[in-house]
CSV table of C-alpha atoms in Angstrom, one decimal:
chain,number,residue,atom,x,y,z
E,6,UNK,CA,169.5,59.3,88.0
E,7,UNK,CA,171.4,55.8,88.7
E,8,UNK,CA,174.5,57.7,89.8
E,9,UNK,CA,172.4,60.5,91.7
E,10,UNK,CA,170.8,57.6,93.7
E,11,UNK,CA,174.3,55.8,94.2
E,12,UNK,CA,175.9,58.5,95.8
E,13,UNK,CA,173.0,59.5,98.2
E,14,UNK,CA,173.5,55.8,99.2
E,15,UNK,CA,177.4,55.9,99.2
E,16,UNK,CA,176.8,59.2,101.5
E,17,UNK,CA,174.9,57.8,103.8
E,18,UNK,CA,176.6,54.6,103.7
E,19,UNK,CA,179.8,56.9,104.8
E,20,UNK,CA,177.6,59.3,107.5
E,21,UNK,CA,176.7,55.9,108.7
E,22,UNK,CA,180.0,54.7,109.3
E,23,UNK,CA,181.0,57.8,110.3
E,24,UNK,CA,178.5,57.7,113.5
E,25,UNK,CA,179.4,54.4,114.3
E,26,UNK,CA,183.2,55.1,114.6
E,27,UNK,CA,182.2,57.7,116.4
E,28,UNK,CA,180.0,55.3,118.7
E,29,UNK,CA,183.2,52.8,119.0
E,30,UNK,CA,186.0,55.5,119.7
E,31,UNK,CA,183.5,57.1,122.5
E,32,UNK,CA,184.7,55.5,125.8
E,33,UNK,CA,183.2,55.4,129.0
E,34,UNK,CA,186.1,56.2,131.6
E,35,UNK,CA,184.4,54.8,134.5
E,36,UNK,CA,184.6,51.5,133.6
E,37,UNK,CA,187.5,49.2,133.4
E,38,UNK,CA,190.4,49.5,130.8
E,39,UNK,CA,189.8,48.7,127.4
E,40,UNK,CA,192.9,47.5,127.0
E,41,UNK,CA,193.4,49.4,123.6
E,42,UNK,CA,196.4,48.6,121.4
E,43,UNK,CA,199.3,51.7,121.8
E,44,UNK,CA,202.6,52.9,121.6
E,45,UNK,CA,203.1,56.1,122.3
E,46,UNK,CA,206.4,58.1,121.8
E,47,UNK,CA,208.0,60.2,124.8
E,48,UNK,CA,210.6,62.8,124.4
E,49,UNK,CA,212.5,64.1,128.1
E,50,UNK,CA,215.7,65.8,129.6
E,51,UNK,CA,216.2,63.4,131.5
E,52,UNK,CA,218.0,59.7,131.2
E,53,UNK,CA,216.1,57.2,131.3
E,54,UNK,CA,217.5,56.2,135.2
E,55,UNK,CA,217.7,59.2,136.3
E,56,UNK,CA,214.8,61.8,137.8
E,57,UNK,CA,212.0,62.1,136.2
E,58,UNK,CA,213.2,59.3,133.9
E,59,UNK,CA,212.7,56.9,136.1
E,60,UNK,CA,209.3,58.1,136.7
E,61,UNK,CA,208.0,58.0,133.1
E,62,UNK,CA,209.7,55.2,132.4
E,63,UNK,CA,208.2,53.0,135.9
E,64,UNK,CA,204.6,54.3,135.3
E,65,UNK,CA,205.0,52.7,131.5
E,66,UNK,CA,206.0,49.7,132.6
E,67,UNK,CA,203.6,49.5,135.3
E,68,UNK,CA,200.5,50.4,133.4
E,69,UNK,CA,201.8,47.7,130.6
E,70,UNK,CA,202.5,45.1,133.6
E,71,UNK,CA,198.9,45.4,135.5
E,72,UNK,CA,196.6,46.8,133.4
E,73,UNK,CA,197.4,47.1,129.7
E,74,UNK,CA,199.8,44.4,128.0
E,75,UNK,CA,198.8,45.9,124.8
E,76,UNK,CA,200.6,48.7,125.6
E,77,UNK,CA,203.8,49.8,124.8
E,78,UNK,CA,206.2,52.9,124.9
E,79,UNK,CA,209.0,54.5,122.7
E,80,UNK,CA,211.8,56.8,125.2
E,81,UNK,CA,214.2,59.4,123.5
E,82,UNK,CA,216.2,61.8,125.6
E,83,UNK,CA,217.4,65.2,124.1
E,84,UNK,CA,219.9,67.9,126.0
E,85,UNK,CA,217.8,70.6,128.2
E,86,UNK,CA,219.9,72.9,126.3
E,87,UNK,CA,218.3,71.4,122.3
E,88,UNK,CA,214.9,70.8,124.0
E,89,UNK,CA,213.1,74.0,122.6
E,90,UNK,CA,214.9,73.6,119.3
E,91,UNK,CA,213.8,69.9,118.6
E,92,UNK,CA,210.2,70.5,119.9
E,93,UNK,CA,209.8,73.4,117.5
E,94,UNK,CA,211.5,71.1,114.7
E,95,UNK,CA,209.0,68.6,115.3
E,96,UNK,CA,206.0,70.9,115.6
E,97,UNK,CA,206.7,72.7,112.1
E,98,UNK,CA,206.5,69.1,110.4
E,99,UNK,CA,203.7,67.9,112.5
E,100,UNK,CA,205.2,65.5,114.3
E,101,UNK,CA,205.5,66.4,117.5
E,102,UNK,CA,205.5,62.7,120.2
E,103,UNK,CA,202.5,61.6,121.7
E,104,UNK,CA,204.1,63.1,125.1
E,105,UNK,CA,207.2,65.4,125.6
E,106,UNK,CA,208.7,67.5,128.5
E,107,UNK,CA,208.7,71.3,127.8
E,108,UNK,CA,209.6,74.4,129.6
E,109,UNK,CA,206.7,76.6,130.7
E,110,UNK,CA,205.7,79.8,130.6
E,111,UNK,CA,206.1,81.5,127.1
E,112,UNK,CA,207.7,78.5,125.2
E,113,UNK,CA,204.4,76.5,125.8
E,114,UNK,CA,202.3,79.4,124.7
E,115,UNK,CA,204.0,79.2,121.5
E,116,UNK,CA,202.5,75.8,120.5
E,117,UNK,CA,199.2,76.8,122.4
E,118,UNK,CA,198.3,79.5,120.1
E,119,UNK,CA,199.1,77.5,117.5
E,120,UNK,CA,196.8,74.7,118.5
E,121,UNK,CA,199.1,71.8,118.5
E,122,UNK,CA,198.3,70.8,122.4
E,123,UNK,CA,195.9,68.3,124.0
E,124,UNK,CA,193.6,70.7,126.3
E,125,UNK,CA,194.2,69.0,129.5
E,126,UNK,CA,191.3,70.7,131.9
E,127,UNK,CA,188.8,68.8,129.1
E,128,UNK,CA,191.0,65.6,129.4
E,129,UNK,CA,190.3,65.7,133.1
E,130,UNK,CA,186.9,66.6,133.0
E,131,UNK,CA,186.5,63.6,130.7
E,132,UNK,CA,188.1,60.9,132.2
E,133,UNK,CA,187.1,62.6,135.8
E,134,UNK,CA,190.6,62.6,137.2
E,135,UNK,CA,190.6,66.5,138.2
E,136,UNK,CA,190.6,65.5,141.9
E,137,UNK,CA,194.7,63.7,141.2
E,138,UNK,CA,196.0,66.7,139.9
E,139,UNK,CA,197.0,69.2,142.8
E,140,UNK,CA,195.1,72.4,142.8
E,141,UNK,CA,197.6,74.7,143.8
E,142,UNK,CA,199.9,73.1,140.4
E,143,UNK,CA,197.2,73.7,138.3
E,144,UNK,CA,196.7,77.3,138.8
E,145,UNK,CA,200.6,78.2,138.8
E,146,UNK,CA,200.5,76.4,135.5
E,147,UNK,CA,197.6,78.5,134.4
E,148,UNK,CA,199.1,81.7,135.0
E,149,UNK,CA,202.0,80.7,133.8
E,150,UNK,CA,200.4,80.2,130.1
E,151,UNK,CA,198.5,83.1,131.2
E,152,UNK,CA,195.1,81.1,129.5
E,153,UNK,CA,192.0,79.4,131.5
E,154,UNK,CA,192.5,76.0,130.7
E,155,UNK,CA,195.4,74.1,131.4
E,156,UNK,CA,197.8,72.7,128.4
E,157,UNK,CA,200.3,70.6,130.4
E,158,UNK,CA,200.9,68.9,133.5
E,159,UNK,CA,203.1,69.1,135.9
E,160,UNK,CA,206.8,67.1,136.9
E,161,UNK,CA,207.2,68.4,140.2
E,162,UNK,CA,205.3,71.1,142.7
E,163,UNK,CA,208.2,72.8,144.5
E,164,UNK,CA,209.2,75.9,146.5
E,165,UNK,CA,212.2,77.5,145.8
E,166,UNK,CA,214.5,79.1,148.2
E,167,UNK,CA,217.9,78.7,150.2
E,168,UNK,CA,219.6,75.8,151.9
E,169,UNK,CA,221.9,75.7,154.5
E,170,UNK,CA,224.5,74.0,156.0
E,171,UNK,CA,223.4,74.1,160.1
E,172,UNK,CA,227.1,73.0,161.1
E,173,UNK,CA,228.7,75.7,158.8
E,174,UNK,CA,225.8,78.3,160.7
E,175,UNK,CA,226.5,76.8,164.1
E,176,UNK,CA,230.5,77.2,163.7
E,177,UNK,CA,229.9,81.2,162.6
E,178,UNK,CA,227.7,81.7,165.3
E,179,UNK,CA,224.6,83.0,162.5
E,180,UNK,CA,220.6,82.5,163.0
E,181,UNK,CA,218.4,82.1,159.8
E,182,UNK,CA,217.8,85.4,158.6
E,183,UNK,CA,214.5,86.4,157.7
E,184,UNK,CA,215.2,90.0,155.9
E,185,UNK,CA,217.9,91.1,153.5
E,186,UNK,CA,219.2,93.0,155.5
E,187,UNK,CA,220.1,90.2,157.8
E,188,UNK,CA,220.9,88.1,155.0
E,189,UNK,CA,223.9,90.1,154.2
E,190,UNK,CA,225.1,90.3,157.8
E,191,UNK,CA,225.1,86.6,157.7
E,192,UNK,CA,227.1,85.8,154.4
E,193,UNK,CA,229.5,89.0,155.9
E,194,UNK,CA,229.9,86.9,159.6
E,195,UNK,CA,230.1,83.7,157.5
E,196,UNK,CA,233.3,85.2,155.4
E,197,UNK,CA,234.8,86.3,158.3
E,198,UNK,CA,234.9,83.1,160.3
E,199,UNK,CA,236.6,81.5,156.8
E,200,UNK,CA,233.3,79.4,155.4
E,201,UNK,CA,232.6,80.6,152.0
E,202,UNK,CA,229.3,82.1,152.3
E,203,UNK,CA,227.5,80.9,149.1
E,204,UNK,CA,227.7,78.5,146.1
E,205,UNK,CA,225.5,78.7,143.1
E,206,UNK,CA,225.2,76.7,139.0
E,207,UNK,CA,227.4,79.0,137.4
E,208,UNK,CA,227.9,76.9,134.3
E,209,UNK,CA,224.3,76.0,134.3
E,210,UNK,CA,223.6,79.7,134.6
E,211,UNK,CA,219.6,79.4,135.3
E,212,UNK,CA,221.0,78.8,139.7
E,213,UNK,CA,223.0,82.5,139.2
E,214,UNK,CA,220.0,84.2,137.5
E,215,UNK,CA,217.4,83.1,140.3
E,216,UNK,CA,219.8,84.9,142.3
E,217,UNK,CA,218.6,88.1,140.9
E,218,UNK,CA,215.4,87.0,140.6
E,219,UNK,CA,215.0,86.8,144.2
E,220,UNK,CA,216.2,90.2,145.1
E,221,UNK,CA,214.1,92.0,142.4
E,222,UNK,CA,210.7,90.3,143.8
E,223,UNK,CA,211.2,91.0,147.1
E,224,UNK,CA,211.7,94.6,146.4
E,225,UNK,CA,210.2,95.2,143.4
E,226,UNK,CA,207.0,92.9,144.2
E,227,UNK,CA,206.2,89.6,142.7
E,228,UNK,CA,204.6,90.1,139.2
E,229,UNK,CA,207.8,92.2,138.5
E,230,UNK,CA,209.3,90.2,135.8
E,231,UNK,CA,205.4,90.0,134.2
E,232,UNK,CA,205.9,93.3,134.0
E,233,UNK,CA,209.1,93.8,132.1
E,234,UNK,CA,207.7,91.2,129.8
E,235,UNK,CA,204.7,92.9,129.2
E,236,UNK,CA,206.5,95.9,128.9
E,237,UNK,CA,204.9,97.8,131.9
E,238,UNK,CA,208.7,98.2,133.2
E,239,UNK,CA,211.9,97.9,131.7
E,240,UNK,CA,214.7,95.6,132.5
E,241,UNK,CA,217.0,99.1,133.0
E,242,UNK,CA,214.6,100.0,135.8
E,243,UNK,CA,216.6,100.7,138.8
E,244,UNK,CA,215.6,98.2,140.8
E,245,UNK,CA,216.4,95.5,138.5
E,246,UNK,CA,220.0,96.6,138.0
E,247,UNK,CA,220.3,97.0,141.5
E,248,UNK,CA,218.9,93.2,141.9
E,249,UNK,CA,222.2,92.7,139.0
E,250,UNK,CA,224.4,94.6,140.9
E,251,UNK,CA,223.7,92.7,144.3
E,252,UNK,CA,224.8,88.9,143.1
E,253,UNK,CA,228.2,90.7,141.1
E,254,UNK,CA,228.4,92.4,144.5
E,255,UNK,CA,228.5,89.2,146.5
E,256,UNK,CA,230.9,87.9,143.7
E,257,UNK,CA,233.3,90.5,144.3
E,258,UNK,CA,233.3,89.9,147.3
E,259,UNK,CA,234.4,86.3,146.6
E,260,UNK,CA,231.4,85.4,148.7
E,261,UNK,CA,231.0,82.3,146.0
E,262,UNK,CA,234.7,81.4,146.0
E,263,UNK,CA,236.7,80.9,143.0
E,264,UNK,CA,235.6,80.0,139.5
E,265,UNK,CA,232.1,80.0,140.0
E,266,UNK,CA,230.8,80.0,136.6
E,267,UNK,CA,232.4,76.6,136.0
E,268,UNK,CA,230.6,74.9,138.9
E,269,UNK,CA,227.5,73.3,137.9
E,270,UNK,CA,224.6,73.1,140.3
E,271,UNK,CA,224.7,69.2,141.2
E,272,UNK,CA,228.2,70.2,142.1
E,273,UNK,CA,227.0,73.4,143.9
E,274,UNK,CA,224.1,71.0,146.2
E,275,UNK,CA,227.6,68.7,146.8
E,276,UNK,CA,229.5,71.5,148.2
E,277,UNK,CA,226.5,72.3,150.6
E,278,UNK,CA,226.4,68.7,151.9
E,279,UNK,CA,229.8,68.4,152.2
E,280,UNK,CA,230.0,71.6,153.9
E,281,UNK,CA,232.3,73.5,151.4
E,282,UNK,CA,230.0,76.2,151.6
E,283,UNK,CA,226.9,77.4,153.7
E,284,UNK,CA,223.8,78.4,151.5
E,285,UNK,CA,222.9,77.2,148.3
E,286,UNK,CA,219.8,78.5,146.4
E,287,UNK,CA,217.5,75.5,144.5
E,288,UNK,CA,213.9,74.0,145.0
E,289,UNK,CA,212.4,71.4,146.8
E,290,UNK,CA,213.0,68.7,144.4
E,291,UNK,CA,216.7,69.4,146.0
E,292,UNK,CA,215.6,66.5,148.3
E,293,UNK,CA,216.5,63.8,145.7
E,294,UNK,CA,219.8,64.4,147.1
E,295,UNK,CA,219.5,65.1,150.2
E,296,UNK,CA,217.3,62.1,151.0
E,297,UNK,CA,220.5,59.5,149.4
E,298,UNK,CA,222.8,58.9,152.2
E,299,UNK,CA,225.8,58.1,149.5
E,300,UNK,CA,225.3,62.0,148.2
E,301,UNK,CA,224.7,63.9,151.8
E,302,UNK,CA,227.2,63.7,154.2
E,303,UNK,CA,225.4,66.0,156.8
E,304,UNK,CA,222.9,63.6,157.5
E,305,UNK,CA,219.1,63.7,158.0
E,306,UNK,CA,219.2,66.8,160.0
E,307,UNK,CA,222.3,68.2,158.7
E,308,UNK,CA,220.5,71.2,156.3
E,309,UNK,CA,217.5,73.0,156.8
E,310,UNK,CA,215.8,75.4,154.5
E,311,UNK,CA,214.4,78.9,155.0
E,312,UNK,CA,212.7,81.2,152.4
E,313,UNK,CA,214.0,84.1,150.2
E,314,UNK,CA,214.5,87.0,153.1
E,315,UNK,CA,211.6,89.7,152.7
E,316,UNK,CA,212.7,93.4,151.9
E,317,UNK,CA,208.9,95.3,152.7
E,318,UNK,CA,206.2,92.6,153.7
E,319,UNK,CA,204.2,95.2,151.4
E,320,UNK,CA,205.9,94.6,148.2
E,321,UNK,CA,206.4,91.0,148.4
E,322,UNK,CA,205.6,88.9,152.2
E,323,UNK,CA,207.1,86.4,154.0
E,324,UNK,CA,204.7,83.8,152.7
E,325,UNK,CA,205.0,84.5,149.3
E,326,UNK,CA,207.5,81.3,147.5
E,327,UNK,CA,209.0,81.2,144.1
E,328,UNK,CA,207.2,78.0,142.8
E,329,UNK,CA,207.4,76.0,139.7
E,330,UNK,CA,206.4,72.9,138.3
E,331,UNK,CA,209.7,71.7,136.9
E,332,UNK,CA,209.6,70.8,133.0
E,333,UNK,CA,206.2,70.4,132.2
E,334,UNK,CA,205.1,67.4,130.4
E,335,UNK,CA,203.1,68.4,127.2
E,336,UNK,CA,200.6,66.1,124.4
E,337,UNK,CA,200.6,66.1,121.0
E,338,UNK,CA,196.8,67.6,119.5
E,339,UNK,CA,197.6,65.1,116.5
E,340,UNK,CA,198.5,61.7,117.9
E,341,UNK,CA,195.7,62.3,121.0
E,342,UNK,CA,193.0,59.2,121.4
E,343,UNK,CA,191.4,57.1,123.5
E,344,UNK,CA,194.3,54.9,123.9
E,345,UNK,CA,196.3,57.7,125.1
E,346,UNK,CA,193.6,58.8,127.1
E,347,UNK,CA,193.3,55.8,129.1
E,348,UNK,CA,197.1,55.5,129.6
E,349,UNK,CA,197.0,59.4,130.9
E,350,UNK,CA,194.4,58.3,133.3
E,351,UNK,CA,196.5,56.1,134.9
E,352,UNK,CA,199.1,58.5,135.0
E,353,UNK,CA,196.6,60.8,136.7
E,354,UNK,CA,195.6,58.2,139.5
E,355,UNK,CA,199.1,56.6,140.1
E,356,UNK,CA,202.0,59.1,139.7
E,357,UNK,CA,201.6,61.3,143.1
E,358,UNK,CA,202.1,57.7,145.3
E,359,UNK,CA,204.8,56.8,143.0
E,360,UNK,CA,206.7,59.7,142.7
E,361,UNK,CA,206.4,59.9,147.1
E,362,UNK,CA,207.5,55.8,146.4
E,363,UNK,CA,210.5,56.0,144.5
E,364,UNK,CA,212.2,59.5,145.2
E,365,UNK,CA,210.1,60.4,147.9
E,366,UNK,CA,209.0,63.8,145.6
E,367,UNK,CA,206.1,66.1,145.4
E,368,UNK,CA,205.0,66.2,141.5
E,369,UNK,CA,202.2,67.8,141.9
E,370,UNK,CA,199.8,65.2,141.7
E,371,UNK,CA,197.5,63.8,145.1
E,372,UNK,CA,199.3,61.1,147.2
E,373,UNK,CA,198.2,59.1,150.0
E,374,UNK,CA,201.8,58.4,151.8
E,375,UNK,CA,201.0,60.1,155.6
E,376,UNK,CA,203.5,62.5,156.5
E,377,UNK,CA,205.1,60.8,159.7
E,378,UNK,CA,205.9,57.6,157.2
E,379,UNK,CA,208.1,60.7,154.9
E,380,UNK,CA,212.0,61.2,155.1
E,381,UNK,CA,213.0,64.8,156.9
E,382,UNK,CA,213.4,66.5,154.2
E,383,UNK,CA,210.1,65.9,152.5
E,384,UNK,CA,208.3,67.0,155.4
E,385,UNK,CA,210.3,70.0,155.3
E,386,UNK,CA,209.2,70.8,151.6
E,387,UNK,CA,206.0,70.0,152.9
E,388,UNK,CA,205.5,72.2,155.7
E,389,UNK,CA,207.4,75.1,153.3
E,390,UNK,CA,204.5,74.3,150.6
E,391,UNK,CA,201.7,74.8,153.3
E,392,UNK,CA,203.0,77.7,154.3
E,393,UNK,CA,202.5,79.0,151.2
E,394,UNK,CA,199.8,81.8,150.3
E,395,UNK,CA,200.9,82.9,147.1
E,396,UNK,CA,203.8,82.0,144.5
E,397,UNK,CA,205.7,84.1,142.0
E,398,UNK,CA,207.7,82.8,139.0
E,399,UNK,CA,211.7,82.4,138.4
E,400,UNK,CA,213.6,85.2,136.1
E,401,UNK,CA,213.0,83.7,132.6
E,402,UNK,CA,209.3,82.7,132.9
E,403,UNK,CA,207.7,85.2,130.9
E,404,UNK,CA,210.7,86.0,128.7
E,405,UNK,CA,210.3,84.6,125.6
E,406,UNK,CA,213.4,82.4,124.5
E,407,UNK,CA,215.7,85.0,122.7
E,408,UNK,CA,215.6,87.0,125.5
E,409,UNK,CA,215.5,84.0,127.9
E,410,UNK,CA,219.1,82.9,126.1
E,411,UNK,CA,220.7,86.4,126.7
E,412,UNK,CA,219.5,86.3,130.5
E,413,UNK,CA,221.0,83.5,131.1
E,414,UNK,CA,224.3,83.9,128.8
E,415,UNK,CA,225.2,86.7,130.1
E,416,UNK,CA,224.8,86.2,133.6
E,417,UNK,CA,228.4,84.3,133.7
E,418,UNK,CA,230.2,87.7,132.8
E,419,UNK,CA,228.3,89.5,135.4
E,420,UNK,CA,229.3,87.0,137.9
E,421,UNK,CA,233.2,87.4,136.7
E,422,UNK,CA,233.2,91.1,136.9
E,423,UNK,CA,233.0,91.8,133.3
E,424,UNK,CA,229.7,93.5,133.3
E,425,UNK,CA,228.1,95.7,135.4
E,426,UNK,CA,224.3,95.2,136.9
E,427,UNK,CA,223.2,97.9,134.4
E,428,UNK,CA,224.8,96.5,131.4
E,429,UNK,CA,223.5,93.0,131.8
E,430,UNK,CA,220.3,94.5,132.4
E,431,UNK,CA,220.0,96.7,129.2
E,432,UNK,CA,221.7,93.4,127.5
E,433,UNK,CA,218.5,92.0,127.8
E,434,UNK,CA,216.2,94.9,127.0
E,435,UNK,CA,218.3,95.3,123.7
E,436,UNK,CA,217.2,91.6,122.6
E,437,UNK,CA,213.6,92.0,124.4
E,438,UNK,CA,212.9,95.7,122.0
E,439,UNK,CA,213.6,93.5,119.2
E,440,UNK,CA,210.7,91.1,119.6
């Protein structure tokens, strides 16, 4: 009877101190930082002074500096190339960090359905920071992870398309094309008067296959490549080979001069500045460069920007952008608490002024710099994002990651001539039917 009564006690003793943990870990996010005791761990791509880097690293130190000194931060970089590897190393021994860049799309659905994230539309609604996050960012996210509430936020809020070299257009005598058609009359005139017509990543692959991407949306319609993923369509549908066929068409051509597939794309954005070449295709976040005086020769005005030409306003319109939200940045389920959650909340609050402070960058977060005070080029971006009425997703999105590899492998040897538009294209329905 004793030992009946004794454990009752003990029972309630540990319901008791249950509740009141409960009653101590519950914060009120209104309030003023509780200063809680933290180190979180952060895995990136990027160096620690160098994009978004510098960010992670500047709103870590800031947070420690002016609001929490109890604070403190671990920072690994890992190759974009290993990235999905070590994530999904971590993951199967449950030990993901506290906070790691990811790629989204179908990667991040893979530790979604296998509930290792932090929901982040419940983290917002809690700390009541929904109104920092930009709307438009959170619902290309969303449909990216095709799910209802959001799982990661965003490094970047940018609009894809080509930029051009205005001296290298002025010398060949072409206007901005706004239609395919046009397009190719331009890269034909700009061959002709001796400019090479276009430069592209090759060795980073991903800058050749948004090539392709571009043609097959704009006549195949933008929620093509959800298709072939879902299996609707296959990649050997005509229209996908023939979006193949047209960037190993320019290549033949030698509209992308010689040896493409060793030029990188920071090397590719060079060449444009330097005005080696006359369009190059990349996003917004392209500015970076363009905004350092040391890295652009052509000046403040020297390149201008339109969008991907339309084929059948129909299919795919005008104000329709390829948009992305860079690498995500993604939390770990396990490590999540309150002292996380209060450093996230300054991350919410601060990192759209910094990001517009130091880079002079859209991240996809509410700012209050005014437009007049901007560089150019971000006003550019900025007047590209409000024109805006719908966005569409680059060629590996929704491919899951062995199909994503042999997209983006074998895009070098149709570049070089050594495949055909329909070979690459049924290269990568062979690895998608084995899913």
């Amino acid at each position: 009877m004793k030992k009946k009564v004794l454990a009752a006690f003990m029972a309630a003793l540990t319901v008791t101190a249950m509740l009141g943990t409960q009653v101590v870990s519950a914060s009120d996010f209104s309030g003023e930082d509780p200063q809680i005791e933290k180190k979180i761990k952060i895995l990136t791509i990027w160096a620690e002074d160098n994009d978004n880097g510098i960010l992670l690293n500047k709103i870590c130190e800031d947070y420690q500096k002016n609001v929490n000194p109890n604070f403190d931060w671990e920072y690994e970089m890992v190759s974009a190339d290993n990235l999905q590897q070590k994530i999904a190393t971590l993951a199967a021994s449950n030990d993901l960090p506290d906070l790691f860049a990811y790629e989204a799309g179908a990667p991040l659905v893979t530790l979604i359905d296998s509930d290792k994230l932090v929901n982040v539309s419940e983290f917002l609604a809690e700390t009541g920071t929904e109104q920092y996050l930009n709307a438009g960012a959170g619902e290309l996210m969303k449909g990216l992870s095709g799910t209802e509430d959001l799982y990661d936020l965003p490094l970047g809020l940018n609009v894809e398309g080509f930029w051009y070299n205005k001296a290298l257009f002025e010398e060949a005598g072409c206007e901005v094309p706004a239609t395919w058609e046009e397009f190719d009359a331009v890269l034909a005139k700009l061959s002709e008067a001796g400019i090479q017509p276009l430069t592209t990543g090759g060795s980073d692959k991903w800058g050749a296959t948004r090539l392709i991407n571009a043609y097959a949306v704009r006549t195949m319609g933008n929620d093509i490549m959800t298709k072939t993923a879902n299996g609707e369509v296959p990649y050997t549908e005509e229209g996908l080979v023939a979006a193949a066929d047209k960037i190993a068409e320019w290549a033949e051509k030698g509209y992308f001069g010689e040896g493409i597939t060793t030029v990188d794309m920071n090397t590719a954005g060079s060449m444009l500045m330097s005005g080696k070449a006359a369009i190059f295709y990349n996003g917004s976040w392209f500015t970076q460069n363009l905004t350092d005086e040391s890295q652009n020769p052509a000046g403040k005005d020297g390149i201008g920007f339109f969008n991907i030409p339309v084929a059948d306003e129909s299919v795919s319109s005008a104000t329709s952008y390829s948009m992305n939200c860079g690498n995500i940045l993604a939390m770990d389920k396990a490590k999540y608490d309150d002292g996380t959650k209060w450093f996230l909340k300054y991350f919410m609050e601060n990192m759209g002024n910094l990001a517009m402070e130091e880079m002079g960058t859209v991240k996809g977060y509410t700012y209050e710099t005014a437009a007049e005070d901007m560089d150019p080029y971000t006003s550019l971006v900025l007047a590209e994002i409000d024109k805006s009425t719908e966005g569409f997703a680059w060629w590996e999105a929704k491919m899951v990651s062995e199909v994503s590899k042999i997209a983006q492998e074998n895009v070098q040897p149709l570049l070089n001539g050594e495949m055909t538009g329909e070979e690459y294209m049924q290269s990568i329905q062979d690895v998608h039917d084995m899913q």
